[in-house]
Amino acid sequence: QGDENPVGEEETTIKLYYVNDEYVDTGDESLDKVIPVEKEVALEGKKVEELIIEELQKSPKDKNLSTFLESLNITNVEIKGDTAFVDFSSKNLHGSSLQETLILQQIVFSLTELPDVEQVQILVDGEKQETLMGHMEITNPLKRSDVSF
């Protein structure tokens, strides 16, 4: 896969939030839990919100960062009004409260970088659930302030 884009290919810069491995390793609360990385991506006919989630599911280039979304299956991403809806398959949906918090931070912080998105509604198998992995409430749409700890 080459990095060259055909002429006229629409590109955009997205800001992705990846997990800070140092925070995970040390538990040092003074560190940022997730760290933003700007990335140029070709839209290739996709919606920018879909690309953000796709990119979050790939390992970041920076060796000090990681993603907790690699093993998760996200079946749909769409924006309605000021809310992004992210639908997870219930398959492989388990983890610690730390993992759950960081997954929600990665998604909410990254998607709310989009100008129209104020909040993110997490769904599981197309339905609202009480929690993603049993720890944090996701019944209502999440704003950045809801997942900032």
mmCIF file of N, CA, C and O in Angstrom, residues 3-92:
data_model
loop_
_atom_site.group_PDB
_atom_site.id
_atom_site.type_symbol
_atom_site.label_atom_id
_atom_site.label_comp_id
_atom_site.label_asym_id
_atom_site.label_seq_id
_atom_site.Cartn_x
_atom_site.Cartn_y
_atom_site.Cartn_z
ATOM 1 N N ASP A 3 1.824 5.391 -0.191
ATOM 2 C CA ASP A 3 1.336 6.589 0.494
ATOM 3 C C ASP A 3 0.892 7.653 -0.500
ATOM 4 O O ASP A 3 0.392 8.695 -0.120
ATOM 5 N N GLU A 4 1.095 7.398 -1.792
ATOM 6 C CA GLU A 4 0.716 8.405 -2.780
ATOM 7 C C GLU A 4 -0.797 8.405 -2.924
ATOM 8 O O GLU A 4 -1.427 7.361 -2.949
ATOM 9 N N ASN A 5 -1.337 9.614 -3.033
ATOM 10 C CA ASN A 5 -2.772 9.726 -3.247
ATOM 11 C C ASN A 5 -3.019 10.109 -4.688
ATOM 12 O O ASN A 5 -2.310 10.949 -5.229
ATOM 13 N N PRO A 6 -4.023 9.498 -5.315
ATOM 14 C CA PRO A 6 -4.352 9.940 -6.669
ATOM 15 C C PRO A 6 -4.754 11.413 -6.634
ATOM 16 O O PRO A 6 -5.245 11.906 -5.617
ATOM 17 N N VAL A 7 -4.514 12.086 -7.735
ATOM 18 C CA VAL A 7 -4.864 13.508 -7.810
ATOM 19 C C VAL A 7 -6.357 13.666 -7.525
ATOM 20 O O VAL A 7 -7.171 12.870 -7.996
ATOM 21 N N GLY A 8 -6.684 14.655 -6.736
ATOM 22 C CA GLY A 8 -8.090 14.911 -6.448
ATOM 23 C C GLY A 8 -8.615 14.107 -5.269
ATOM 24 O O GLY A 8 -9.747 14.290 -4.861
ATOM 25 N N GLU A 9 -7.791 13.236 -4.706
ATOM 26 C CA GLU A 9 -8.222 12.472 -3.532
ATOM 27 C C GLU A 9 -8.350 13.433 -2.366
ATOM 28 O O GLU A 9 -7.410 14.168 -2.064
ATOM 29 N N GLU A 10 -9.498 13.441 -1.744
ATOM 30 C CA GLU A 10 -9.731 14.388 -0.667
ATOM 31 C C GLU A 10 -9.048 13.923 0.617
ATOM 32 O O GLU A 10 -9.206 12.780 1.025
ATOM 33 N N GLU A 11 -8.262 14.826 1.191
ATOM 34 C CA GLU A 11 -7.584 14.499 2.438
ATOM 35 C C GLU A 11 -8.111 15.388 3.542
ATOM 36 O O GLU A 11 -8.593 16.485 3.298
ATOM 37 N N THR A 12 -7.990 14.902 4.745
ATOM 38 C CA THR A 12 -8.366 15.717 5.887
ATOM 39 C C THR A 12 -7.433 15.362 7.040
ATOM 40 O O THR A 12 -6.841 14.292 7.050
ATOM 41 N N THR A 13 -7.301 16.298 7.959
ATOM 42 C CA THR A 13 -6.496 16.033 9.143
ATOM 43 C C THR A 13 -7.439 15.692 10.280
ATOM 44 O O THR A 13 -8.404 16.416 10.529
ATOM 45 N N ILE A 14 -7.170 14.575 10.937
ATOM 46 C CA ILE A 14 -7.987 14.190 12.080
ATOM 47 C C ILE A 14 -7.106 14.159 13.319
ATOM 48 O O ILE A 14 -5.893 14.001 13.223
ATOM 49 N N LYS A 15 -7.726 14.348 14.457
ATOM 50 C CA LYS A 15 -6.994 14.260 15.717
ATOM 51 C C LYS A 15 -7.479 13.030 16.449
ATOM 52 O O LYS A 15 -8.665 12.888 16.728
ATOM 53 N N LEU A 16 -6.538 12.118 16.701
ATOM 54 C CA LEU A 16 -6.853 10.847 17.344
ATOM 55 C C LEU A 16 -6.246 10.833 18.733
ATOM 56 O O LEU A 16 -5.131 11.319 18.933
ATOM 57 N N TYR A 17 -6.953 10.256 19.662
ATOM 58 C CA TYR A 17 -6.440 10.148 21.029
ATOM 59 C C TYR A 17 -6.055 8.710 21.302
ATOM 60 O O TYR A 17 -6.879 7.810 21.204
ATOM 61 N N TYR A 18 -4.763 8.527 21.621
ATOM 62 C CA TYR A 18 -4.239 7.200 21.914
ATOM 63 C C TYR A 18 -3.880 7.093 23.387
ATOM 64 O O TYR A 18 -3.590 8.084 24.058
ATOM 65 N N VAL A 19 -3.863 5.866 23.868
ATOM 66 C CA VAL A 19 -3.558 5.589 25.270
ATOM 67 C C VAL A 19 -2.071 5.839 25.538
ATOM 68 O O VAL A 19 -1.206 5.387 24.786
ATOM 69 N N ASN A 20 -1.804 6.569 26.609
ATOM 70 C CA ASN A 20 -0.443 6.851 27.051
ATOM 71 C C ASN A 20 0.059 5.630 27.836
ATOM 72 O O ASN A 20 -0.372 5.390 28.959
ATOM 73 N N ASP A 21 0.978 4.858 27.248
ATOM 74 C CA ASP A 21 1.465 3.635 27.890
ATOM 75 C C ASP A 21 2.117 3.917 29.244
ATOM 76 O O ASP A 21 2.019 3.103 30.159
ATOM 77 N N GLU A 22 2.782 5.064 29.356
ATOM 78 C CA GLU A 22 3.434 5.389 30.627
ATOM 79 C C GLU A 22 2.394 5.495 31.749
ATOM 80 O O GLU A 22 2.610 5.016 32.861
ATOM 81 N N TYR A 23 1.249 6.100 31.436
ATOM 82 C CA TYR A 23 0.184 6.184 32.441
ATOM 83 C C TYR A 23 -0.300 4.780 32.827
ATOM 84 O O TYR A 23 -0.451 4.459 33.999
ATOM 85 N N VAL A 24 -0.521 3.925 31.823
ATOM 86 C CA VAL A 24 -1.006 2.568 32.091
ATOM 87 C C VAL A 24 0.014 1.805 32.940
ATOM 88 O O VAL A 24 -0.336 1.102 33.884
ATOM 89 N N ASP A 25 1.309 1.971 32.603
ATOM 90 C CA ASP A 25 2.363 1.238 33.321
ATOM 91 C C ASP A 25 2.552 1.729 34.753
ATOM 92 O O ASP A 25 2.812 0.934 35.648
ATOM 93 N N THR A 26 2.441 3.043 34.958
ATOM 94 C CA THR A 26 2.780 3.607 36.275
ATOM 95 C C THR A 26 1.562 3.959 37.119
ATOM 96 O O THR A 26 1.657 4.042 38.337
ATOM 97 N N GLY A 27 0.412 4.224 36.459
ATOM 98 C CA GLY A 27 -0.757 4.685 37.200
ATOM 99 C C GLY A 27 -0.582 6.096 37.741
ATOM 100 O O GLY A 27 -1.341 6.546 38.593
ATOM 101 N N ASP A 28 0.423 6.816 37.229
ATOM 102 C CA ASP A 28 0.719 8.171 37.700
ATOM 103 C C ASP A 28 -0.388 9.124 37.244
ATOM 104 O O ASP A 28 -0.501 9.433 36.057
ATOM 105 N N GLU A 29 -1.203 9.589 38.194
ATOM 106 C CA GLU A 29 -2.366 10.424 37.863
ATOM 107 C C GLU A 29 -1.985 11.802 37.310
ATOM 108 O O GLU A 29 -2.830 12.518 36.792
ATOM 109 N N SER A 30 -0.704 12.192 37.427
ATOM 110 C CA SER A 30 -0.306 13.492 36.886
ATOM 111 C C SER A 30 -0.096 13.425 35.368
ATOM 112 O O SER A 30 0.008 14.447 34.703
ATOM 113 N N LEU A 31 -0.040 12.226 34.839
ATOM 114 C CA LEU A 31 0.165 12.059 33.397
ATOM 115 C C LEU A 31 -1.168 12.120 32.656
ATOM 116 O O LEU A 31 -2.208 11.758 33.192
ATOM 117 N N ASP A 32 -1.117 12.540 31.385
ATOM 118 C CA ASP A 32 -2.305 12.462 30.535
ATOM 119 C C ASP A 32 -2.585 10.996 30.246
ATOM 120 O O ASP A 32 -1.668 10.230 29.938
ATOM 121 N N LYS A 33 -3.859 10.618 30.349
ATOM 122 C CA LYS A 33 -4.231 9.225 30.104
ATOM 123 C C LYS A 33 -4.261 8.917 28.611
ATOM 124 O O LYS A 33 -3.908 7.831 28.182
ATOM 125 N N VAL A 34 -4.723 9.886 27.850
ATOM 126 C CA VAL A 34 -4.724 9.742 26.392
ATOM 127 C C VAL A 34 -4.028 10.967 25.806
ATOM 128 O O VAL A 34 -4.096 12.056 26.373
ATOM 129 N N ILE A 35 -3.364 10.755 24.683
ATOM 130 C CA ILE A 35 -2.548 11.800 24.065
ATOM 131 C C ILE A 35 -2.999 11.981 22.617
ATOM 132 O O ILE A 35 -3.137 11.000 21.878
ATOM 133 N N PRO A 36 -3.239 13.245 22.213
ATOM 134 C CA PRO A 36 -3.699 13.485 20.845
ATOM 135 C C PRO A 36 -2.572 13.376 19.825
ATOM 136 O O PRO A 36 -1.441 13.782 20.090
ATOM 137 N N VAL A 37 -2.912 12.814 18.673
ATOM 138 C CA VAL A 37 -1.987 12.701 17.555
ATOM 139 C C VAL A 37 -2.739 13.163 16.312
ATOM 140 O O VAL A 37 -3.823 12.667 16.029
ATOM 141 N N GLU A 38 -2.159 14.114 15.580
ATOM 142 C CA GLU A 38 -2.802 14.545 14.335
ATOM 143 C C GLU A 38 -2.329 13.660 13.194
ATOM 144 O O GLU A 38 -1.166 13.267 13.131
ATOM 145 N N LYS A 39 -3.242 13.330 12.304
ATOM 146 C CA LYS A 39 -2.915 12.431 11.207
ATOM 147 C C LYS A 39 -3.655 12.876 9.954
ATOM 148 O O LYS A 39 -4.834 13.204 10.014
ATOM 149 N N GLU A 40 -2.936 12.874 8.843
ATOM 150 C CA GLU A 40 -3.552 13.151 7.544
ATOM 151 C C GLU A 40 -4.133 11.847 7.006
ATOM 152 O O GLU A 40 -3.429 10.834 6.970
ATOM 153 N N VAL A 41 -5.373 11.872 6.610
ATOM 154 C CA VAL A 41 -5.975 10.665 6.041
ATOM 155 C C VAL A 41 -6.722 11.014 4.759
ATOM 156 O O VAL A 41 -7.253 12.110 4.621
ATOM 157 N N ALA A 42 -6.748 10.058 3.849
ATOM 158 C CA ALA A 42 -7.542 10.206 2.633
ATOM 159 C C ALA A 42 -8.954 9.713 2.943
ATOM 160 O O ALA A 42 -9.127 8.659 3.546
ATOM 161 N N LEU A 43 -9.936 10.484 2.541
ATOM 162 C CA LEU A 43 -11.320 10.118 2.862
ATOM 163 C C LEU A 43 -11.786 8.890 2.085
ATOM 164 O O LEU A 43 -12.562 8.089 2.600
ATOM 165 N N GLU A 44 -11.328 8.732 0.849
ATOM 166 C CA GLU A 44 -11.690 7.550 0.046
ATOM 167 C C GLU A 44 -13.187 7.259 0.094
ATOM 168 O O GLU A 44 -13.605 6.108 0.230
ATOM 169 N N GLY A 45 -13.975 8.296 0.034
ATOM 170 C CA GLY A 45 -15.421 8.105 -0.014
ATOM 171 C C GLY A 45 -16.049 7.754 1.312
ATOM 172 O O GLY A 45 -17.245 7.492 1.381
ATOM 173 N N LYS A 46 -15.258 7.726 2.371
ATOM 174 C CA LYS A 46 -15.805 7.388 3.685
ATOM 175 C C LYS A 46 -16.145 8.655 4.447
ATOM 176 O O LYS A 46 -15.643 9.735 4.154
ATOM 177 N N LYS A 47 -16.971 8.491 5.466
ATOM 178 C CA LYS A 47 -17.272 9.617 6.350
ATOM 179 C C LYS A 47 -16.121 9.755 7.343
ATOM 180 O O LYS A 47 -15.530 8.758 7.764
ATOM 181 N N VAL A 48 -15.826 10.993 7.707
ATOM 182 C CA VAL A 48 -14.668 11.241 8.561
ATOM 183 C C VAL A 48 -14.806 10.530 9.910
ATOM 184 O O VAL A 48 -13.831 10.015 10.453
ATOM 185 N N GLU A 49 -16.029 10.415 10.422
ATOM 186 C CA GLU A 49 -16.203 9.733 11.712
ATOM 187 C C GLU A 49 -15.859 8.246 11.606
ATOM 188 O O GLU A 49 -15.346 7.642 12.541
ATOM 189 N N GLU A 50 -16.134 7.643 10.443
ATOM 190 C CA GLU A 50 -15.774 6.235 10.238
ATOM 191 C C GLU A 50 -14.255 6.078 10.202
ATOM 192 O O GLU A 50 -13.700 5.136 10.762
ATOM 193 N N LEU A 51 -13.591 7.021 9.529
ATOM 194 C CA LEU A 51 -12.126 6.976 9.449
ATOM 195 C C LEU A 51 -11.494 7.119 10.818
ATOM 196 O O LEU A 51 -10.508 6.454 11.121
ATOM 197 N N ILE A 52 -12.052 7.996 11.648
ATOM 198 C CA ILE A 52 -11.501 8.190 12.994
ATOM 199 C C ILE A 52 -11.528 6.864 13.754
ATOM 200 O O ILE A 52 -10.529 6.448 14.343
ATOM 201 N N ILE A 53 -12.650 6.185 13.726
ATOM 202 C CA ILE A 53 -12.762 4.910 14.444
ATOM 203 C C ILE A 53 -11.845 3.863 13.819
ATOM 204 O O ILE A 53 -11.157 3.125 14.527
ATOM 205 N N GLU A 54 -11.789 3.812 12.478
ATOM 206 C CA GLU A 54 -10.885 2.855 11.818
ATOM 207 C C GLU A 54 -9.446 3.086 12.251
ATOM 208 O O GLU A 54 -8.718 2.138 12.542
ATOM 209 N N GLU A 55 -9.024 4.348 12.272
ATOM 210 C CA GLU A 55 -7.643 4.666 12.648
ATOM 211 C C GLU A 55 -7.386 4.330 14.115
ATOM 212 O O GLU A 55 -6.298 3.872 14.461
ATOM 213 N N LEU A 56 -8.381 4.552 14.975
ATOM 214 C CA LEU A 56 -8.212 4.225 16.395
ATOM 215 C C LEU A 56 -8.060 2.725 16.620
ATOM 216 O O LEU A 56 -7.573 2.300 17.659
ATOM 217 N N GLN A 57 -8.494 1.928 15.650
ATOM 218 C CA GLN A 57 -8.388 0.477 15.791
ATOM 219 C C GLN A 57 -7.038 -0.054 15.305
ATOM 220 O O GLN A 57 -6.766 -1.235 15.409
ATOM 221 N N LYS A 58 -6.195 0.851 14.780
ATOM 222 C CA LYS A 58 -4.850 0.456 14.331
ATOM 223 C C LYS A 58 -3.845 0.915 15.377
ATOM 224 O O LYS A 58 -4.034 1.952 16.013
ATOM 225 N N SER A 59 -2.747 0.176 15.493
ATOM 226 C CA SER A 59 -1.700 0.586 16.437
ATOM 227 C C SER A 59 -1.075 1.895 15.971
ATOM 228 O O SER A 59 -0.754 2.041 14.793
ATOM 229 N N PRO A 60 -0.884 2.828 16.899
ATOM 230 C CA PRO A 60 -0.223 4.085 16.527
ATOM 231 C C PRO A 60 1.258 3.850 16.237
ATOM 232 O O PRO A 60 1.841 2.872 16.716
ATOM 233 N N LYS A 61 1.854 4.750 15.440
ATOM 234 C CA LYS A 61 3.276 4.616 15.107
ATOM 235 C C LYS A 61 4.160 4.858 16.335
ATOM 236 O O LYS A 61 5.198 4.241 16.490
ATOM 237 N N ASP A 62 3.737 5.764 17.197
ATOM 238 C CA ASP A 62 4.523 6.119 18.381
ATOM 239 C C ASP A 62 4.591 4.925 19.337
ATOM 240 O O ASP A 62 3.570 4.387 19.752
ATOM 241 N N LYS A 63 5.809 4.530 19.698
ATOM 242 C CA LYS A 63 6.012 3.343 20.552
ATOM 243 C C LYS A 63 5.493 3.543 21.982
ATOM 244 O O LYS A 63 5.305 2.587 22.717
ATOM 245 N N ASN A 64 5.298 4.806 22.396
ATOM 246 C CA ASN A 64 4.844 5.080 23.765
ATOM 247 C C ASN A 64 3.324 5.160 23.866
ATOM 248 O O ASN A 64 2.791 5.447 24.930
ATOM 249 N N LEU A 65 2.663 4.943 22.738
ATOM 250 C CA LEU A 65 1.201 5.031 22.717
ATOM 251 C C LEU A 65 0.627 3.701 22.263
ATOM 252 O O LEU A 65 1.289 2.912 21.593
ATOM 253 N N SER A 66 -0.627 3.464 22.636
ATOM 254 C CA SER A 66 -1.300 2.258 22.168
ATOM 255 C C SER A 66 -2.785 2.552 22.036
ATOM 256 O O SER A 66 -3.253 3.638 22.363
ATOM 257 N N THR A 67 -3.511 1.579 21.541
ATOM 258 C CA THR A 67 -4.958 1.708 21.437
ATOM 259 C C THR A 67 -5.590 0.492 22.087
ATOM 260 O O THR A 67 -5.037 -0.603 22.026
ATOM 261 N N PHE A 68 -6.718 0.701 22.736
ATOM 262 C CA PHE A 68 -7.448 -0.408 23.346
ATOM 263 C C PHE A 68 -8.622 -0.834 22.472
ATOM 264 O O PHE A 68 -9.477 -1.587 22.897
ATOM 265 N N LEU A 69 -8.650 -0.322 21.221
ATOM 266 C CA LEU A 69 -9.785 -0.633 20.348
ATOM 267 C C LEU A 69 -9.483 -1.718 19.320
ATOM 268 O O LEU A 69 -10.363 -2.112 18.572
ATOM 269 N N GLU A 70 -8.237 -2.221 19.298
ATOM 270 C CA GLU A 70 -7.846 -3.169 18.246
ATOM 271 C C GLU A 70 -8.724 -4.414 18.200
ATOM 272 O O GLU A 70 -9.084 -4.882 17.139
ATOM 273 N N SER A 71 -9.048 -4.980 19.353
ATOM 274 C CA SER A 71 -9.754 -6.261 19.374
ATOM 275 C C SER A 71 -11.272 -6.083 19.380
ATOM 276 O O SER A 71 -12.008 -7.062 19.438
ATOM 277 N N LEU A 72 -11.734 -4.846 19.323
ATOM 278 C CA LEU A 72 -13.178 -4.601 19.400
ATOM 279 C C LEU A 72 -13.767 -4.471 18.005
ATOM 280 O O LEU A 72 -13.135 -3.962 17.088
ATOM 281 N N ASN A 73 -14.998 -4.911 17.883
ATOM 282 C CA ASN A 73 -15.690 -4.838 16.606
ATOM 283 C C ASN A 73 -16.717 -3.719 16.687
ATOM 284 O O ASN A 73 -17.685 -3.813 17.436
ATOM 285 N N ILE A 74 -16.466 -2.676 15.919
ATOM 286 C CA ILE A 74 -17.405 -1.545 15.878
ATOM 287 C C ILE A 74 -18.177 -1.665 14.572
ATOM 288 O O ILE A 74 -17.591 -1.679 13.490
ATOM 289 N N THR A 75 -19.489 -1.827 14.695
ATOM 290 C CA THR A 75 -20.292 -2.155 13.522
ATOM 291 C C THR A 75 -20.816 -0.934 12.784
ATOM 292 O O THR A 75 -21.121 -1.020 11.604
ATOM 293 N N ASN A 76 -20.911 0.213 13.480
ATOM 294 C CA ASN A 76 -21.445 1.396 12.803
ATOM 295 C C ASN A 76 -21.024 2.654 13.547
ATOM 296 O O ASN A 76 -20.921 2.653 14.772
ATOM 297 N N VAL A 77 -20.802 3.708 12.775
ATOM 298 C CA VAL A 77 -20.510 5.029 13.331
ATOM 299 C C VAL A 77 -21.284 6.026 12.491
ATOM 300 O O VAL A 77 -21.173 6.020 11.262
ATOM 301 N N GLU A 78 -22.088 6.849 13.134
ATOM 302 C CA GLU A 78 -22.784 7.873 12.365
ATOM 303 C C GLU A 78 -23.049 9.079 13.250
ATOM 304 O O GLU A 78 -23.098 8.970 14.474
ATOM 305 N N ILE A 79 -23.213 10.219 12.582
ATOM 306 C CA ILE A 79 -23.497 11.454 13.308
ATOM 307 C C ILE A 79 -24.922 11.874 13.006
ATOM 308 O O ILE A 79 -25.340 11.910 11.845
ATOM 309 N N LYS A 80 -25.663 12.144 14.073
ATOM 310 C CA LYS A 80 -27.015 12.693 13.937
ATOM 311 C C LYS A 80 -27.061 13.932 14.820
ATOM 312 O O LYS A 80 -26.864 13.811 16.039
ATOM 313 N N GLY A 81 -27.290 15.095 14.219
ATOM 314 C CA GLY A 81 -27.297 16.325 14.998
ATOM 315 C C GLY A 81 -25.918 16.553 15.597
ATOM 316 O O GLY A 81 -24.906 16.491 14.887
ATOM 317 N N ASP A 82 -25.859 16.769 16.919
ATOM 318 C CA ASP A 82 -24.568 17.021 17.574
ATOM 319 C C ASP A 82 -24.026 15.775 18.260
ATOM 320 O O ASP A 82 -23.111 15.842 19.066
ATOM 321 N N THR A 83 -24.610 14.614 17.920
ATOM 322 C CA THR A 83 -24.233 13.367 18.592
ATOM 323 C C THR A 83 -23.663 12.366 17.597
ATOM 324 O O THR A 83 -24.248 12.122 16.545
ATOM 325 N N ALA A 84 -22.514 11.789 17.959
ATOM 326 C CA ALA A 84 -21.965 10.670 17.189
ATOM 327 C C ALA A 84 -22.427 9.387 17.862
ATOM 328 O O ALA A 84 -22.370 9.274 19.087
ATOM 329 N N PHE A 85 -22.917 8.458 17.082
ATOM 330 C CA PHE A 85 -23.342 7.146 17.583
ATOM 331 C C PHE A 85 -22.286 6.121 17.188
ATOM 332 O O PHE A 85 -21.928 6.020 16.009
ATOM 333 N N VAL A 86 -21.790 5.395 18.179
ATOM 334 C CA VAL A 86 -20.781 4.368 17.931
ATOM 335 C C VAL A 86 -21.354 3.055 18.436
ATOM 336 O O VAL A 86 -21.649 2.907 19.615
ATOM 337 N N ASP A 87 -21.541 2.119 17.497
ATOM 338 C CA ASP A 87 -22.196 0.852 17.815
ATOM 339 C C ASP A 87 -21.155 -0.266 17.872
ATOM 340 O O ASP A 87 -20.502 -0.570 16.882
ATOM 341 N N PHE A 88 -21.000 -0.851 19.063
ATOM 342 C CA PHE A 88 -20.069 -1.958 19.271
ATOM 343 C C PHE A 88 -20.805 -3.277 19.139
ATOM 344 O O PHE A 88 -21.950 -3.391 19.571
ATOM 345 N N SER A 89 -20.122 -4.265 18.593
ATOM 346 C CA SER A 89 -20.613 -5.636 18.701
ATOM 347 C C SER A 89 -20.289 -6.103 20.123
ATOM 348 O O SER A 89 -19.248 -5.743 20.669
ATOM 349 N N SER A 90 -21.159 -6.919 20.709
ATOM 350 C CA SER A 90 -20.908 -7.397 22.071
ATOM 351 C C SER A 90 -19.766 -8.429 22.106
ATOM 352 O O SER A 90 -19.274 -8.770 23.172
ATOM 353 N N LYS A 91 -19.321 -8.888 20.940
ATOM 354 C CA LYS A 91 -18.223 -9.845 20.859
ATOM 355 C C LYS A 91 -16.924 -9.222 21.390
ATOM 356 O O LYS A 91 -16.606 -8.091 21.034
ATOM 357 N N ASN A 92 -16.204 -9.930 22.218
ATOM 358 C CA ASN A 92 -14.930 -9.461 22.804
ATOM 359 C C ASN A 92 -15.077 -8.248 23.713
ATOM 360 O O ASN A 92 -14.099 -7.568 24.005
#
